[in-house]
Each structure stands twice: as C-alpha cells, then as structure tokens.
Short mmCIF file of N, CA, C and O in Angstrom, two decimals:
data_model
loop_
_atom_site.label_atom_id
_atom_site.label_comp_id
_atom_site.label_asym_id
_atom_site.label_seq_id
_atom_site.Cartn_x
_atom_site.Cartn_y
_atom_site.Cartn_z
N CYS A 242 -12.42 -2.47 23.60
CA CYS A 242 -11.46 -2.36 24.52
C CYS A 242 -10.58 -3.61 24.62
O CYS A 242 -11.04 -4.76 24.71
N PHE A 243 -9.31 -3.43 24.46
CA PHE A 243 -8.37 -4.59 24.56
C PHE A 243 -7.91 -4.58 26.01
O PHE A 243 -7.18 -3.79 26.44
N GLN A 244 -8.27 -5.76 26.69
CA GLN A 244 -7.96 -5.93 28.07
C GLN A 244 -6.67 -6.77 28.18
O GLN A 244 -6.49 -7.72 27.55
N ARG A 245 -5.94 -6.28 29.13
CA ARG A 245 -4.60 -6.90 29.35
C ARG A 245 -4.17 -6.88 30.68
O ARG A 245 -4.63 -6.01 31.57
N SER A 246 -3.22 -7.83 31.21
CA SER A 246 -2.91 -7.94 32.64
C SER A 246 -1.44 -7.40 32.68
O SER A 246 -1.04 -7.05 33.85
N GLY A 247 -0.80 -7.29 31.63
CA GLY A 247 0.62 -6.80 31.78
C GLY A 247 0.89 -5.83 30.69
O GLY A 247 0.18 -4.84 30.57
N THR A 248 1.88 -6.13 29.82
CA THR A 248 2.26 -5.14 28.67
C THR A 248 2.12 -5.83 27.38
O THR A 248 2.86 -5.61 26.43
N GLU A 249 1.10 -6.74 27.24
CA GLU A 249 0.83 -7.47 26.01
C GLU A 249 0.75 -6.40 24.89
O GLU A 249 0.02 -5.36 25.21
N PRO A 250 1.20 -6.65 23.69
CA PRO A 250 1.02 -5.66 22.54
C PRO A 250 -0.51 -5.49 22.31
O PRO A 250 -1.29 -6.48 22.23
N VAL A 251 -0.94 -4.33 22.03
CA VAL A 251 -2.23 -3.91 21.55
C VAL A 251 -2.26 -3.96 20.13
O VAL A 251 -1.56 -3.28 19.41
N PRO A 252 -3.18 -4.80 19.39
CA PRO A 252 -3.22 -4.68 17.95
C PRO A 252 -3.36 -3.43 17.40
O PRO A 252 -4.20 -2.60 17.70
N GLY A 253 -2.49 -3.04 16.40
CA GLY A 253 -2.56 -1.79 15.67
C GLY A 253 -1.94 -0.60 16.39
O GLY A 253 -1.98 0.47 15.85
N CYS A 254 -1.31 -0.89 17.54
CA CYS A 254 -0.61 0.13 18.29
C CYS A 254 0.82 -0.15 18.50
O CYS A 254 1.26 -1.38 18.36
N THR A 255 1.52 0.84 18.70
CA THR A 255 2.97 0.74 19.07
C THR A 255 3.31 1.12 20.55
O THR A 255 2.50 1.82 21.16
N GLY A 256 4.52 0.75 20.97
CA GLY A 256 4.93 1.15 22.31
C GLY A 256 4.31 0.05 23.31
O GLY A 256 3.53 -0.80 22.98
N THR A 257 4.69 0.21 24.54
CA THR A 257 4.32 -0.75 25.63
C THR A 257 3.08 -0.20 26.41
O THR A 257 2.38 -1.02 27.03
N GLY A 258 2.90 1.17 26.46
CA GLY A 258 1.82 1.62 27.46
C GLY A 258 2.04 1.41 28.97
O GLY A 258 3.20 1.01 29.28
N TYR A 259 1.12 1.33 29.65
CA TYR A 259 1.06 1.25 31.05
C TYR A 259 0.73 -0.19 31.45
O TYR A 259 -0.33 -0.66 30.97
N SER A 260 1.52 -0.95 32.23
CA SER A 260 1.26 -2.35 32.61
C SER A 260 -0.16 -2.47 33.22
O SER A 260 -0.44 -1.74 34.10
N GLY A 261 -0.84 -3.34 32.80
CA GLY A 261 -2.16 -3.61 33.30
C GLY A 261 -3.31 -2.79 32.91
O GLY A 261 -4.47 -2.80 33.25
N LYS A 262 -3.00 -1.68 32.12
CA LYS A 262 -4.03 -0.87 31.61
C LYS A 262 -4.60 -1.29 30.36
O LYS A 262 -3.98 -1.81 29.54
N ASP A 263 -5.93 -1.13 30.12
CA ASP A 263 -6.69 -1.51 28.93
C ASP A 263 -6.67 -0.40 27.96
O ASP A 263 -6.69 0.76 28.36
N TYR A 264 -6.84 -0.70 26.63
CA TYR A 264 -6.73 0.28 25.66
C TYR A 264 -7.72 0.09 24.62
O TYR A 264 -8.11 -1.09 24.26
N CYS A 265 -8.27 1.13 24.09
CA CYS A 265 -9.26 1.10 22.84
C CYS A 265 -8.36 0.81 21.70
O CYS A 265 -7.31 1.25 21.52
N TYR A 266 -9.01 -0.01 20.74
CA TYR A 266 -8.42 -0.41 19.47
C TYR A 266 -9.46 -0.67 18.53
O TYR A 266 -10.58 -0.99 18.89
N ASN A 267 -9.04 -0.85 17.23
CA ASN A 267 -9.90 -1.20 16.13
C ASN A 267 -9.66 -2.61 15.91
O ASN A 267 -8.59 -3.02 15.28
N PRO A 268 -10.58 -3.53 16.25
CA PRO A 268 -10.37 -4.90 16.10
C PRO A 268 -10.44 -5.35 14.62
O PRO A 268 -10.01 -6.48 14.36
N VAL A 269 -10.97 -4.58 13.84
CA VAL A 269 -11.05 -4.99 12.43
C VAL A 269 -9.78 -4.30 11.57
O VAL A 269 -9.88 -3.13 11.49
N GLN A 270 -8.96 -5.26 11.19
CA GLN A 270 -7.91 -4.77 10.54
C GLN A 270 -7.84 -5.28 9.12
O GLN A 270 -8.24 -6.48 8.90
N PRO A 271 -7.43 -4.45 8.09
CA PRO A 271 -7.60 -4.91 6.72
C PRO A 271 -6.54 -5.96 6.42
O PRO A 271 -5.40 -6.02 7.16
N PRO A 272 -6.87 -7.01 5.52
CA PRO A 272 -5.92 -7.94 5.33
C PRO A 272 -4.75 -7.56 4.33
O PRO A 272 -4.96 -6.66 3.62
N LEU A 273 -3.55 -8.16 4.52
CA LEU A 273 -2.55 -7.92 3.58
C LEU A 273 -2.87 -8.25 2.28
O LEU A 273 -3.44 -9.53 1.99
N THR A 274 -2.69 -7.47 1.21
CA THR A 274 -3.03 -7.83 -0.19
C THR A 274 -1.93 -7.50 -1.12
O THR A 274 -1.31 -6.40 -1.12
N TYR A 275 -1.60 -8.47 -1.93
CA TYR A 275 -0.58 -8.31 -3.02
C TYR A 275 -1.18 -7.68 -4.20
O TYR A 275 -2.20 -8.28 -4.75
N VAL A 276 -0.55 -6.70 -4.70
CA VAL A 276 -1.06 -6.01 -5.85
C VAL A 276 0.01 -6.13 -7.02
O VAL A 276 1.03 -5.64 -6.84
N SER A 277 -0.30 -6.85 -8.08
CA SER A 277 0.70 -7.05 -9.16
C SER A 277 0.82 -5.85 -9.92
O SER A 277 1.94 -5.69 -10.49
N ASP A 278 -0.13 -4.99 -10.11
CA ASP A 278 -0.01 -3.78 -11.01
C ASP A 278 0.36 -2.64 -10.13
O ASP A 278 -0.54 -2.05 -9.39
N THR A 279 1.62 -2.10 -10.18
CA THR A 279 2.04 -1.07 -9.29
C THR A 279 2.34 0.22 -10.09
O THR A 279 3.22 1.07 -9.90
N SER A 280 1.46 0.44 -11.06
CA SER A 280 1.46 1.67 -12.03
C SER A 280 0.93 2.83 -11.13
O SER A 280 1.22 3.93 -11.58
N SER A 281 0.27 2.58 -10.04
CA SER A 281 -0.17 3.72 -9.19
C SER A 281 0.27 3.39 -7.73
O SER A 281 0.61 2.22 -7.49
N THR A 282 0.17 4.20 -6.80
CA THR A 282 0.60 3.97 -5.43
C THR A 282 -0.22 3.03 -4.78
O THR A 282 -1.50 2.81 -5.09
N LEU A 283 0.21 2.40 -3.73
CA LEU A 283 -0.49 1.35 -3.03
C LEU A 283 -1.20 1.81 -1.82
O LEU A 283 -0.67 2.81 -1.24
N ALA A 284 -2.28 1.33 -1.44
CA ALA A 284 -3.10 1.72 -0.35
C ALA A 284 -2.63 0.98 0.91
O ALA A 284 -1.71 0.13 0.72
N ASN A 285 -3.29 1.29 2.01
CA ASN A 285 -2.86 0.68 3.30
C ASN A 285 -3.04 -0.88 3.19
O ASN A 285 -4.01 -1.37 2.66
N CYS A 286 -2.06 -1.55 3.64
CA CYS A 286 -1.95 -3.03 3.63
C CYS A 286 -1.77 -3.66 2.37
O CYS A 286 -1.94 -4.85 2.15
N GLU A 287 -1.44 -2.84 1.37
CA GLU A 287 -1.15 -3.50 0.04
C GLU A 287 0.38 -3.50 -0.22
O GLU A 287 1.18 -2.62 0.30
N GLY A 288 0.82 -4.49 -1.09
CA GLY A 288 2.16 -4.54 -1.30
C GLY A 288 2.27 -5.14 -2.82
O GLY A 288 1.36 -5.47 -3.43
N ASP A 289 3.40 -4.96 -3.32
CA ASP A 289 4.78 -4.96 -2.82
C ASP A 289 5.45 -3.64 -2.99
O ASP A 289 5.46 -3.22 -4.11
N CYS A 290 5.73 -2.95 -2.06
CA CYS A 290 6.44 -1.60 -2.04
C CYS A 290 7.88 -1.91 -1.84
O CYS A 290 8.38 -2.81 -1.20
N ASP A 291 8.70 -0.97 -2.34
CA ASP A 291 10.08 -0.98 -2.12
C ASP A 291 10.51 0.34 -1.27
O ASP A 291 11.69 0.31 -0.62
N HIS A 292 9.79 1.32 -1.25
CA HIS A 292 10.01 2.57 -0.35
C HIS A 292 8.66 3.26 -0.27
O HIS A 292 7.77 2.99 -0.85
N ASP A 293 8.80 4.28 0.60
CA ASP A 293 7.47 5.12 0.94
C ASP A 293 6.87 5.74 -0.22
O ASP A 293 5.64 5.84 -0.31
N GLY A 294 7.71 6.12 -1.28
CA GLY A 294 7.09 6.73 -2.47
C GLY A 294 6.07 5.78 -3.23
O GLY A 294 5.34 6.26 -4.16
N HIS A 295 6.06 4.46 -2.99
CA HIS A 295 5.20 3.54 -3.64
C HIS A 295 3.87 3.65 -3.01
O HIS A 295 2.84 2.86 -3.52
N CYS A 296 3.77 4.14 -1.84
CA CYS A 296 2.54 4.07 -0.99
C CYS A 296 1.80 5.44 -1.05
O CYS A 296 2.38 6.43 -1.45
N ASP A 297 0.44 5.33 -0.93
CA ASP A 297 -0.44 6.54 -0.87
C ASP A 297 0.11 7.46 0.10
O ASP A 297 0.82 7.14 1.04
N TRP A 298 -0.30 8.88 -0.05
CA TRP A 298 0.18 9.86 0.77
C TRP A 298 -0.06 9.45 2.28
O TRP A 298 -1.20 9.03 2.54
N GLY A 299 0.85 9.77 3.24
CA GLY A 299 0.54 9.41 4.57
C GLY A 299 1.05 8.15 4.98
O GLY A 299 1.00 7.74 6.24
N LEU A 300 1.16 7.09 4.01
CA LEU A 300 1.60 5.85 4.51
C LEU A 300 3.06 5.55 4.24
O LEU A 300 3.71 6.27 3.56
N ASN A 301 3.62 4.56 5.01
CA ASN A 301 5.09 4.19 4.79
C ASN A 301 5.02 2.74 4.29
O ASN A 301 4.18 1.97 4.46
N CYS A 302 6.26 2.42 3.73
CA CYS A 302 6.51 1.04 3.30
C CYS A 302 7.20 0.26 4.45
O CYS A 302 8.25 0.69 4.87
N PHE A 303 6.54 -0.68 4.88
CA PHE A 303 6.99 -1.58 5.97
C PHE A 303 7.86 -2.59 5.43
O PHE A 303 7.43 -3.64 4.86
N GLN A 304 9.18 -2.54 5.62
CA GLN A 304 10.16 -3.53 5.21
C GLN A 304 10.24 -4.61 6.17
O GLN A 304 10.31 -4.50 7.42
N ARG A 305 10.01 -5.81 5.70
CA ARG A 305 10.02 -6.96 6.51
C ARG A 305 10.74 -8.21 5.96
O ARG A 305 11.04 -8.34 4.85
N ASP A 306 11.07 -9.03 6.99
CA ASP A 306 11.72 -10.38 6.68
C ASP A 306 10.70 -11.52 6.96
O ASP A 306 10.01 -11.36 7.96
N GLY A 307 10.73 -12.41 6.02
CA GLY A 307 9.74 -13.56 6.23
C GLY A 307 8.28 -13.05 6.31
O GLY A 307 7.80 -12.35 5.51
N LEU A 308 7.66 -13.55 7.48
CA LEU A 308 6.28 -13.20 7.66
C LEU A 308 6.11 -12.31 8.91
O LEU A 308 5.01 -12.27 9.60
N THR A 309 7.00 -11.30 9.03
CA THR A 309 6.94 -10.37 10.14
C THR A 309 5.51 -9.59 10.13
O THR A 309 5.02 -9.21 8.99
N ALA A 310 4.86 -9.43 11.16
CA ALA A 310 3.53 -8.85 11.25
C ALA A 310 3.78 -7.38 10.78
O ALA A 310 4.57 -6.70 11.17
N VAL A 311 2.65 -6.90 10.01
CA VAL A 311 2.63 -5.48 9.58
C VAL A 311 1.65 -4.80 10.40
O VAL A 311 0.60 -5.16 10.51
N PRO A 312 2.14 -3.63 11.05
CA PRO A 312 1.26 -2.95 11.92
C PRO A 312 -0.09 -2.49 11.38
O PRO A 312 -0.05 -1.98 10.19
N GLY A 313 -1.15 -2.79 11.97
CA GLY A 313 -2.51 -2.30 11.60
C GLY A 313 -3.11 -3.23 10.52
O GLY A 313 -4.18 -2.92 9.92
N CYS A 314 -2.35 -4.27 10.16
CA CYS A 314 -2.96 -5.20 9.09
C CYS A 314 -3.06 -6.60 9.61
O CYS A 314 -2.42 -7.02 10.45
N SER A 315 -4.03 -7.35 8.93
CA SER A 315 -4.10 -8.80 9.39
C SER A 315 -3.56 -9.76 8.38
O SER A 315 -3.48 -9.41 7.24
N GLY A 316 -3.28 -10.98 8.78
CA GLY A 316 -2.90 -11.90 7.91
C GLY A 316 -1.48 -12.08 7.84
O GLY A 316 -0.67 -11.20 8.22
N ASP A 317 -0.93 -13.10 7.01
CA ASP A 317 0.49 -13.31 6.78
C ASP A 317 1.00 -12.66 5.53
O ASP A 317 2.25 -12.20 5.52
N GLY A 318 0.22 -12.51 4.51
CA GLY A 318 0.62 -12.01 3.23
C GLY A 318 1.71 -12.98 2.59
O GLY A 318 1.65 -14.27 2.91
N ILE A 319 2.51 -12.43 1.73
CA ILE A 319 3.51 -13.24 1.14
C ILE A 319 4.93 -13.04 1.75
O ILE A 319 5.30 -11.81 2.03
N ALA A 320 5.69 -14.03 2.08
CA ALA A 320 6.89 -14.02 2.94
C ALA A 320 7.84 -12.99 2.10
O ALA A 320 7.91 -12.89 0.85
N ASP A 321 8.54 -12.08 2.96
CA ASP A 321 9.56 -11.30 2.31
C ASP A 321 8.87 -10.12 1.43
O ASP A 321 9.64 -9.36 0.78
N THR A 322 7.66 -9.99 1.45
CA THR A 322 7.00 -8.87 0.58
C THR A 322 6.73 -7.75 1.55
O THR A 322 6.28 -7.95 2.66
N ASP A 323 7.01 -6.51 1.09
CA ASP A 323 6.87 -5.37 1.80
C ASP A 323 5.53 -4.79 1.62
O ASP A 323 5.03 -4.73 0.32
N TYR A 324 4.77 -4.19 2.70
CA TYR A 324 3.52 -3.69 2.56
C TYR A 324 3.35 -2.26 2.99
O TYR A 324 4.16 -1.91 4.06
N CYS A 325 2.42 -1.44 2.48
CA CYS A 325 2.29 -0.09 2.96
C CYS A 325 1.32 -0.22 4.27
O CYS A 325 0.65 -1.09 4.43
N TYR A 326 1.70 0.80 5.08
CA TYR A 326 0.92 0.69 6.40
C TYR A 326 0.78 2.22 6.95
O TYR A 326 1.46 3.04 6.43
N ILE A 327 -0.08 2.37 7.82
CA ILE A 327 -0.25 3.70 8.56
C ILE A 327 0.70 3.83 9.63
O ILE A 327 0.63 3.02 10.65
N PRO A 328 1.72 4.66 9.59
CA PRO A 328 2.68 4.80 10.74
C PRO A 328 2.01 5.29 11.98
O PRO A 328 1.17 6.13 11.86
N GLN A 329 2.37 4.78 13.10
CA GLN A 329 1.82 5.28 14.41
C GLN A 329 2.57 6.41 14.98
O GLN A 329 3.67 6.43 14.94
#
C-alpha cells in the first residue's frame, strides 16, 4: 500500500488519483536493461527501442530525454536510451 498525504506520484501508476488517498502498487519494479542484440523484440524495461514494433506484444517504446524515469521500471539506465514498458 503506497501511503500519501497529497497527490504524490504512485510508482508504476499514471494520473494523479484522489488527494490523500492510498493506492496499492507493486513495489518491485524490474531494472532498466540495455540489450545490444536487437534481432528479436525487447521485453519490459529493455532497450534500446526506436518504436513500438521493437517491443514485445502489448508493450510500447518509451521515448525519453536524458535519464527520464520509465514507468514501471527502476534505475536510470543509459541516458537518452529508449526502453519498452507496459502502458497504463
């Protein structure tokens, strides 16, 4: 249970929710992983993708600048590297 007093972001979730309300979440998030062999599609939290077609079915490619956090993944990964993620 992620406890909050305002509208702090809940890890792995999108949107603001209701102020002061607590939310269930998965505290274990997979780490960002760079995969040099992209001959097959990439799994959740793997990169470097250039578009959704580089990711496993149901995942999207998260385009980022610098070390922008990737939803549902942990760690910084490699700056300016795009990673596959589970869209919310």
